[in-house]
Structures are given as C-alpha cells and as structure tokens.
Coordinates of C-alpha atoms and ligand atoms in Angstrom, one line a residue:
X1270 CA 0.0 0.0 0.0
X1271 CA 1.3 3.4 -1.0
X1272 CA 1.2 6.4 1.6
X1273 CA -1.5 9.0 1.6
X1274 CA -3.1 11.7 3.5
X1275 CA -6.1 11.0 5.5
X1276 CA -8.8 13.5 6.5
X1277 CA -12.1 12.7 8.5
X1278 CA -14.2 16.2 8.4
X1279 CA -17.3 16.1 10.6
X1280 CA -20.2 17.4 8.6
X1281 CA -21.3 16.8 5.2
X1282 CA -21.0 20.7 4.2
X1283 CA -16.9 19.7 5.7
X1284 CA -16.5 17.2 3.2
X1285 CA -17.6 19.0 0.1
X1286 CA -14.9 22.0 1.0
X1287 CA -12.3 19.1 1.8
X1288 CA -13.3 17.8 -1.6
X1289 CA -13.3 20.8 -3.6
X1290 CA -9.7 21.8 -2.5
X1291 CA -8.4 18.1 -2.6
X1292 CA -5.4 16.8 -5.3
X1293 CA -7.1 14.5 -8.2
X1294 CA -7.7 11.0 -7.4
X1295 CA -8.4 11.6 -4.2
X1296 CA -11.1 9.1 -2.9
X1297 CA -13.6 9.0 -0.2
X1298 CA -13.9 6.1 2.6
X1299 CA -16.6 4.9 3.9
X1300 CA -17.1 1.8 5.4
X1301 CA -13.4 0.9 3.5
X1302 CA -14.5 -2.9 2.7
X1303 CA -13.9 -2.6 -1.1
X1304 CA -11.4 1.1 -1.0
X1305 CA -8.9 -0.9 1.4
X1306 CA -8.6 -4.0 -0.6
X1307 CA -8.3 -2.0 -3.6
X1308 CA -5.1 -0.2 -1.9
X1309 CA -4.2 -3.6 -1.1
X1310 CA -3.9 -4.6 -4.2
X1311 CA -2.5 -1.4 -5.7
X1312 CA -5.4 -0.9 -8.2
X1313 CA -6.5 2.4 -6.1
X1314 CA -3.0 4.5 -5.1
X1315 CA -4.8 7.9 -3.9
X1316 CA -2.8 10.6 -2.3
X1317 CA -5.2 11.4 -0.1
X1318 CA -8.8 10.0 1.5
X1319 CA -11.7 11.4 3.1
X1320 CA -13.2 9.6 5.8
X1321 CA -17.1 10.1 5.9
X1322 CA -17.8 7.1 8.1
X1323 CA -18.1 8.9 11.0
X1324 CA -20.8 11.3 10.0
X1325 CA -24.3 11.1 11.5
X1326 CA -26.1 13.2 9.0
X1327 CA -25.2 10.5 6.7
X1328 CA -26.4 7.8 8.7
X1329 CA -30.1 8.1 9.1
X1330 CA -32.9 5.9 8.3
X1331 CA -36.3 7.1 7.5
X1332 CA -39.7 5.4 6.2
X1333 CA -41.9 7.7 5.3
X1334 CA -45.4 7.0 3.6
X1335 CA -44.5 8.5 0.4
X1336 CA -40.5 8.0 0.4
X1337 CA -38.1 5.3 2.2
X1338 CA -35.1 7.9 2.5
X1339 CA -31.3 6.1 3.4
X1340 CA -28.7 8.0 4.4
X1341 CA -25.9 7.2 2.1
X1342 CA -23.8 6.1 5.4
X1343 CA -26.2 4.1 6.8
X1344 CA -24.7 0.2 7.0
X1345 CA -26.0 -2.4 4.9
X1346 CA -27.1 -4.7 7.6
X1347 CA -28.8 -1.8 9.9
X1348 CA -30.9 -1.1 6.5
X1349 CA -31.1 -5.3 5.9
X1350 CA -32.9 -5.4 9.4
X1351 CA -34.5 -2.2 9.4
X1352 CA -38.3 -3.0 9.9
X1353 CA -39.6 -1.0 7.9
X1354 CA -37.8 -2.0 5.1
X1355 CA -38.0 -5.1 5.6
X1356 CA -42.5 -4.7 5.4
X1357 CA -43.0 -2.1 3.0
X1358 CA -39.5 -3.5 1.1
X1359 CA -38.7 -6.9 1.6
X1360 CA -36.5 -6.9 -2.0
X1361 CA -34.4 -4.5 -0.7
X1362 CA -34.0 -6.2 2.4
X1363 CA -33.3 -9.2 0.9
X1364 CA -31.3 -7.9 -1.9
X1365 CA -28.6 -6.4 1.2
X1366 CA -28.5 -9.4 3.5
X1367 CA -27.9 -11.9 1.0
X1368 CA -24.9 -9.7 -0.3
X1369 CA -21.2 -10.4 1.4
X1370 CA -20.9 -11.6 5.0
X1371 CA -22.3 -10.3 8.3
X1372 CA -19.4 -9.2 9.3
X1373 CA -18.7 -7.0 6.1
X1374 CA -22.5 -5.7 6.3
X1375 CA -21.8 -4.8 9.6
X1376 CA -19.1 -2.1 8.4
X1377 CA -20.1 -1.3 4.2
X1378 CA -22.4 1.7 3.5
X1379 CA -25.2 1.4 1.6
X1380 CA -23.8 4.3 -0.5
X1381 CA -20.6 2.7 -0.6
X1382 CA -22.2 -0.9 -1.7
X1383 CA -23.3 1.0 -4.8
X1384 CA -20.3 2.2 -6.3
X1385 CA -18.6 -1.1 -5.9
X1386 CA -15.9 -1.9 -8.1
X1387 CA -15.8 -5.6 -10.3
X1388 CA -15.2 -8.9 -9.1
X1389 CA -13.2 -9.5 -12.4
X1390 CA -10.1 -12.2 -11.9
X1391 CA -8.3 -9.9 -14.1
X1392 CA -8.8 -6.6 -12.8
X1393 CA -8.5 -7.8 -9.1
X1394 CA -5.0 -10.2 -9.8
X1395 CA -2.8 -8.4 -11.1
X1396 CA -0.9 -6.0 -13.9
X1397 CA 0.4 -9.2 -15.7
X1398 CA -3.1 -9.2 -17.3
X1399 CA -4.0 -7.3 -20.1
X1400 CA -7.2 -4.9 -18.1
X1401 CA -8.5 -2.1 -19.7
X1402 CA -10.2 -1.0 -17.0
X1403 CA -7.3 -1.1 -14.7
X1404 CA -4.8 0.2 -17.7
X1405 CA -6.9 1.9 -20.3
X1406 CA -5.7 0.5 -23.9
X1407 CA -4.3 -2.8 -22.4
X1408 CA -6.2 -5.3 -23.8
X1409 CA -9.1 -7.4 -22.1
X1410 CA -8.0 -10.7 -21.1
X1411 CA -11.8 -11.7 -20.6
X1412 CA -12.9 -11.6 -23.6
X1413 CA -12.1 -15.3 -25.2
X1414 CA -10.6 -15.9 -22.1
X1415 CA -11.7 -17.1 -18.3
X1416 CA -15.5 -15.6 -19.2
X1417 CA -17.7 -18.2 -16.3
X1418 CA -18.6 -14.9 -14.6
X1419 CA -18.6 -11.9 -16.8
X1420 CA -21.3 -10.1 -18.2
X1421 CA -24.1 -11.1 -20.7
X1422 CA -26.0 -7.8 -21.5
X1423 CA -24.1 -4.7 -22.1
X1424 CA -20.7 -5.4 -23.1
X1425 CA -18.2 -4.4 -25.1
X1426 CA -15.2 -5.5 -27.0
X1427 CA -13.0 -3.1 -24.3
X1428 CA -14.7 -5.0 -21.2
X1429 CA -17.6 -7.4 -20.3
X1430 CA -16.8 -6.7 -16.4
X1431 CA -20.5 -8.0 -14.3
X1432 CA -21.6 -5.3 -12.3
X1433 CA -21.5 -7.5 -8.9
X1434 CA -23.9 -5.6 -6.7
X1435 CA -27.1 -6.7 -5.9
X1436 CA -28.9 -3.7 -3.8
X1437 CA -28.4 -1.1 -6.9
X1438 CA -30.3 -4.3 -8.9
X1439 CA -33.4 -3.8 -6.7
X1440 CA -33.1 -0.4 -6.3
X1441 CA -33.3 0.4 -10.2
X1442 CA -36.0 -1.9 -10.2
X1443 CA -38.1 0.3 -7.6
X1444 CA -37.0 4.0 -9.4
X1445 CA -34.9 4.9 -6.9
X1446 CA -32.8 7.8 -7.0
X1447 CA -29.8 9.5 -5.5
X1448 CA -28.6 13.0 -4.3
X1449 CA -25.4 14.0 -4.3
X1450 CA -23.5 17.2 -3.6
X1451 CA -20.5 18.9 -4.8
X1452 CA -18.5 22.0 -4.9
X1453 CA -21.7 23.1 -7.3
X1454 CA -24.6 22.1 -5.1
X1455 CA -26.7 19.6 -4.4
X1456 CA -28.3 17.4 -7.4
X1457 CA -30.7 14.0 -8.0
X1458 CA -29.2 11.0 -10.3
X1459 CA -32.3 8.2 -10.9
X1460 CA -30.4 5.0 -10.6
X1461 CA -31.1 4.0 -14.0
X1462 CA -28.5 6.8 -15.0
X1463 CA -26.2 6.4 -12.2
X1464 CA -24.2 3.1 -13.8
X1465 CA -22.8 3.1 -17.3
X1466 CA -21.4 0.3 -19.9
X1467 CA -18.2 0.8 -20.4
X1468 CA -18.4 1.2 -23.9
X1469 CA -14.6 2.3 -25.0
X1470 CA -13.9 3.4 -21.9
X1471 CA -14.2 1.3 -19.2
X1472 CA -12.7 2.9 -16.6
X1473 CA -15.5 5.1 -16.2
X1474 CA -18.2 3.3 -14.1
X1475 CA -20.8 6.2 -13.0
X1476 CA -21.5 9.5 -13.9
X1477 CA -20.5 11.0 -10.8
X1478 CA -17.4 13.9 -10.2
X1479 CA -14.6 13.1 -8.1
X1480 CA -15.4 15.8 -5.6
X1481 CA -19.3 14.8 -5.4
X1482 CA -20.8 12.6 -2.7
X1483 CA -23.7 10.8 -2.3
X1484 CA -25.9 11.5 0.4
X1485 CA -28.9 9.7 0.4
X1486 CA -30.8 7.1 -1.7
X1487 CA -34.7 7.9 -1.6
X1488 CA -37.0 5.1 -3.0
X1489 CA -40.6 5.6 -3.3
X1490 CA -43.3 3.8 -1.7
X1491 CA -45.5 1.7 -4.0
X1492 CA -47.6 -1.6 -4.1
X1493 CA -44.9 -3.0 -6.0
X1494 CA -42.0 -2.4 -3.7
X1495 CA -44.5 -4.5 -1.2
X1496 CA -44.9 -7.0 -3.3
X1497 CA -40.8 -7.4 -4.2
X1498 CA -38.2 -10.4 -3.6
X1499 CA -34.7 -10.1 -4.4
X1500 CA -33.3 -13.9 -5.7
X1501 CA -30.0 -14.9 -6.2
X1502 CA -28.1 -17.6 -7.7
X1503 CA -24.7 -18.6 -6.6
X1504 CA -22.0 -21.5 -6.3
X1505 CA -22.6 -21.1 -2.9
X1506 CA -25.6 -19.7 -0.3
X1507 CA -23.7 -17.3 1.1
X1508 CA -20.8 -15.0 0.6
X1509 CA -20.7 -15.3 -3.1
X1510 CA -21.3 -13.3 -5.9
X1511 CA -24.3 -13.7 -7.9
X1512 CA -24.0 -15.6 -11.6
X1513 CA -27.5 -15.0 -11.5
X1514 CA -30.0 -12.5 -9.5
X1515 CA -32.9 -11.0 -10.4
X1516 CA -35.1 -8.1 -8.2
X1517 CA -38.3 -8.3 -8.5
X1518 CA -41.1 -5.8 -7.6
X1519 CA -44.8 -6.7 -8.3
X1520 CA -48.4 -5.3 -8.2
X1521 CA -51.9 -7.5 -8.6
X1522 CA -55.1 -5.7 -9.6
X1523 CA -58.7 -7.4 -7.9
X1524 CA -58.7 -8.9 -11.1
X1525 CA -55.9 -11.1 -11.1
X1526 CA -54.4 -9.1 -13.7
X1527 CA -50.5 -7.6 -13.1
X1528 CA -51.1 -3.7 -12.4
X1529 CA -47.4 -3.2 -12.3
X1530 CA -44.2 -4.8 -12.7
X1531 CA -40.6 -4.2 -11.9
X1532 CA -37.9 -6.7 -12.9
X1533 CA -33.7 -5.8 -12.3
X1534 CA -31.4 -8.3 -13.0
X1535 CA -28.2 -8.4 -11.4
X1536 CA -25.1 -10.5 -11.8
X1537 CA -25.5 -10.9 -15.7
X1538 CA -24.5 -6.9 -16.8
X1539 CA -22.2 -4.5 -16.8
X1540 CA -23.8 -2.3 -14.9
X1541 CA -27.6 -2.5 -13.0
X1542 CA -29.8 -3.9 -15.5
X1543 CA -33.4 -2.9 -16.2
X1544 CA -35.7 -5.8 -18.3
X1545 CA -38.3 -3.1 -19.1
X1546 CA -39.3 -5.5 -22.7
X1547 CA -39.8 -7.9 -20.1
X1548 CA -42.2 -6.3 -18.0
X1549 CA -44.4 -5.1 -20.9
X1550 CA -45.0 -8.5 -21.3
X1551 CA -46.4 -9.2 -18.0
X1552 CA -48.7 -5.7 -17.4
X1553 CA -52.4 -6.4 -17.5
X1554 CA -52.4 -10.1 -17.3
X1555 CA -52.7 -12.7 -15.0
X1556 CA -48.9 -14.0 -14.0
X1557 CA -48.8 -17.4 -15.1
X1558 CA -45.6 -19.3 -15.1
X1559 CA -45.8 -19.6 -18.6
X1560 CA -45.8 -15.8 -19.0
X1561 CA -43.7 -15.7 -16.2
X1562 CA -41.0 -18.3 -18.2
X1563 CA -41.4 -15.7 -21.4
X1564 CA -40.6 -12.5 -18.9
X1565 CA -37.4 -14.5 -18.4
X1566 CA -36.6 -15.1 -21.4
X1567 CA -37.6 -11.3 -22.7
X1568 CA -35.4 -10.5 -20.3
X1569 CA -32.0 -11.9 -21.9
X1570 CA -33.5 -11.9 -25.3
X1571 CA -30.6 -9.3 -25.7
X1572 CA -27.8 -11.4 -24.1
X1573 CA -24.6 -12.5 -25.5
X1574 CA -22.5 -15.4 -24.3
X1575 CA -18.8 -15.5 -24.6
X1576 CA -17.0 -18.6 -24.0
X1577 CA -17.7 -20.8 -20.7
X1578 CA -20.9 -18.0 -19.7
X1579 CA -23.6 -19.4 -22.0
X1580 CA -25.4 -21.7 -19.2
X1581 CA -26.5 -18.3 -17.5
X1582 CA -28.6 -17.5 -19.8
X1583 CA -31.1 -19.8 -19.3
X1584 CA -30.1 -19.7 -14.9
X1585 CA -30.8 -16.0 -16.0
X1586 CA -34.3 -17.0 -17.4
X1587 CA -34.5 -19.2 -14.6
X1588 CA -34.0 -16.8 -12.2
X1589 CA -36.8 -14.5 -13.2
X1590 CA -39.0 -16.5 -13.4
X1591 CA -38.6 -18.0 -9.9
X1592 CA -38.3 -14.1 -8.5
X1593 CA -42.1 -14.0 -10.1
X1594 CA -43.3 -16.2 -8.6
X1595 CA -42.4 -15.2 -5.3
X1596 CA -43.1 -11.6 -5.8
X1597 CA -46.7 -12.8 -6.8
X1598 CA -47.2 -14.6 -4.1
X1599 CA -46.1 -11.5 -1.6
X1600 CA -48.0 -9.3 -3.7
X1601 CA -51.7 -11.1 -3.2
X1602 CA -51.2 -12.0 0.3
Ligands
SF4_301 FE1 -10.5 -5.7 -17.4 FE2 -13.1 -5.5 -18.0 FE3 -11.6 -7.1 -19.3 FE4 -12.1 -7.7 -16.8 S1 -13.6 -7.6 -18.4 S2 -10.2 -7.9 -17.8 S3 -12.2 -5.6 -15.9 S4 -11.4 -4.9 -19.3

C-alpha cells in the first residue's frame, strides 16, 4: 500500500470543502471494505482519502409514507434489518443481507455498496493481465478468455466486467434515485442513469465527479416495492457473488391481472440492468408461469455469451421467473 493523506471532516457541508480543494484521485472512505482491498492490491494509489464514516447526518434511516429515504452512510445490515424496510421492502431487504458476510454488512455503506468496483479475476490479480479498465488501452484478457462470470447484457469488445452488486439491482427496479453534492450544489441521479457500460472506456463506471458525494438514496413507496423479492443464484448460499440475481417488484389488480411490474437483474450486466421488454409482457395479465418463463426469457433476449458464460442464460431465465413467482405470491397475500 502506498502512503496518503487522511482526513475525516465532521459534517457533510466539511467534506464537500475538503473535496473541492483536494489533489485528483483523491477518494472517499466509507465503510473501506472494497477502497482498502483495492489499496491492497494497488489498483486504487490515492494521495489522499476522506473519511465520511463517522458522520451522522449521513447515517439516518427514515420510512416515510411516500418515500423510504437512506442515508448514504447508513450500513447495509442496519438497512437489511430495518423493519420498515423489511414490510414495505422486503426486496431490498433481501437484496442487502444476501450480499457479502455479516461481518462485512456490519461495516459497508449502503452508499458505498453502490459504487462497488468488479469482481473480475483480471482486474482484481494483477498488472500481468491485459485490463482495460485497470490500464486503459491494455487489452481485455476476458474476452475469449476465463468468461464463467462476466457479463451477458451490455458489453463491449473493451470490457464485459459484471456489475457485482445486488442492492443497486433492486433499487433500479423500484425507481430509486440518488442525491449528491458537490462544490456546485446539491443534485438528484435516478439510478437508472447512475451506472454506465463501459463502452470504450471502461474505466469510467458512473457518472458522478470526483469531488461529489452521495448523500442519500430515496425510494418511493408503491404496491410493487411491497410485493418485491430479491433472488439470487450462486456457487454457494452465502458470501458469493451472484452468476444469477434478479429483483423483482410486483403489483396485482382485484382482477388477477398484473397492475405493475418491476424486474432488475443483477449478476448478468455490466452495470444495473433494467428488463423493461420484459415487463411489458407481464402488465395487464394474470402471472402465469408460462408468462412468467417468457418475462425470463424477454429479459435476456438481448444477451450474448462468450465462452464458458452461455449456461446463465437460461439460470438468467430461470432466475426470473422464480423471482415472479415469489413476488406474486407476496403481492396477493
Ligand atoms: Fe478488465 Fe473489464 Fe476485461 Fe475484466 S472484463 S479484464 S475488468 S477490461
């Protein structure tokens, strides 16, 4: 690990002057479970980190009836057992406590958890590989190589990293949306935008500045975030990554018919994937699981295996339509 300058301001308003003044590539810490390994490993060198961990303002929790509003410090398993989330969200409950280990959840952010970095062998093990998201213009070593866990939707030739969170998953699926502030104020990303694909450039994950911070992740409260599940697939039940997930969030009319439907998939894309072809499909009919199979496979109509990842496709299909079953099930109780 190289040296650097530490800094722990006390207040929000702290931080964005600290960050506004600081040297470029400085980075912020928060609960440190990916930044730290990342030094570790010499794929993050800043000069310099904020420390935000310590701030209250950043750690509240509050359900309201129109708007579940996280602090972005707030840890993953205080969130994962909050009770209100886990009644009026039980996806994103689900979606945080089936992610890493207690003992990680215990110290990440949910703030943190969303600007995770890949689980790619290639990134993560060293400069012998060709990376270009490690060293822009290098190469990929993924693609036509060691493929069993890299993405199937939104690729490129440059990288076909997975996105490996699984709370931004059911969080795009719900519309949720982040505020951030900076040197120039205070502004909302939707989730949806908050990810890219890396395109040519894939060290560029999000659209956020250096020197802006997120602060809190609101969610609105609907039917379907009642009515939501978060499934995923695995090598193992716990502390793995998903090669599978899907977040699910689900609304029944009297009628039978679906009134709305929300479907992320995680584990399977480059960044937080919304199947919005595949929920078309299901609004305004009864959920079957044969329309429940063809939601599935709607869903990866679009994706493209590489070399050993072609049997997640249909776990991907799988997956969905397990999740919708599920959901529907919470949702007409
Ligand atoms: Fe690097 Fe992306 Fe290729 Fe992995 S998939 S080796 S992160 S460029």
């Amino acid at each position: 690990m190289r040296p650097f300058t530490y800094a722990a301001p006390g207040t929000v308003a702290a931080t964005v002057t600290a960050l506004g003044g600081a040297q470029p590539g400085t980075r912020i810490l928060a609960g440190g479970t990916t930044l730290y390994d990342l030094m570790k490993l010499d794929i993050e060198t800043p000069p310099a980190v904020v420390d935000v961990h310590r701030i209250a303002e950043l750690r509240t929790i509050e359900a309201g009836p129109r708007e579940l509003v996280l602090g972005a410090g707030a840890r993953m398993a205080d969130v994962a057992d909050h009770p209100a989330v886990k009644a009026a969200y039980p996806g994103l409950s689900e979606s945080l406590w089936r992610a890493a280990s207690q003992q990680l959840r215990t110290m990440a952010t949910v703030g943190g958890n969303l600007l995770q970095r890949t689980r790619c062998p290639y990134f993560r093990n060293g400069p012998e590989f060709p990376c270009n998201k490690r060293r822009p213009g290098s190469g990929c070593a993924a693609v036509g190589g060691h493929d069993r866990t890299h993405a199937l939707l939104g690729g490129s030739d440059a990288c076909v990293a997975t996105y490996a969170g699984d709370f931004a998953v059911m969080l795009i699926a719900l519309d949720a949306v982040v505020d951030v502030v900076g040197p120039g104020g205070e502004r909302t990303v939707p989730l949806a935008g908050l990810h890219v694909e890396p395109g040519d450039d894939p060290a560029r994950e999000h659209v956020l500045a250096p020197d802006e911070l997120i602060v809190r992740i609101r969610v609105p409260a609907t039917p379907a975030g009642r009515g939501s599940t978060y499934l995923k697939i695995r090598d193992r039940e716990s502390y793995a990554f998903a090669l599978a997930a899907a977040g699910v969030g689900l609304a029944v009319e009297a009628d039978g018919a679906v009134g709305d439907c929300r479907i992320g998939l995680g584990g399977v894309a480059t960044r937080p994937w919304r199947a919005m072809e595949a929920e078309r499909i299901l609004i305004g009919r009864p959920l079957t699981p044969q329309s429940a199979r063809r939601a599935g496979e709607a869903a990866f109509a679009e994706a493209r295996a590489g070399t050993e990842n072609g049997f997640r496709i249909e776990l991907g299909v799988r997956t969905v339509a397990d999740a919708l079953r599920i959901a529907g099930e919470r949702a007409t109780r």
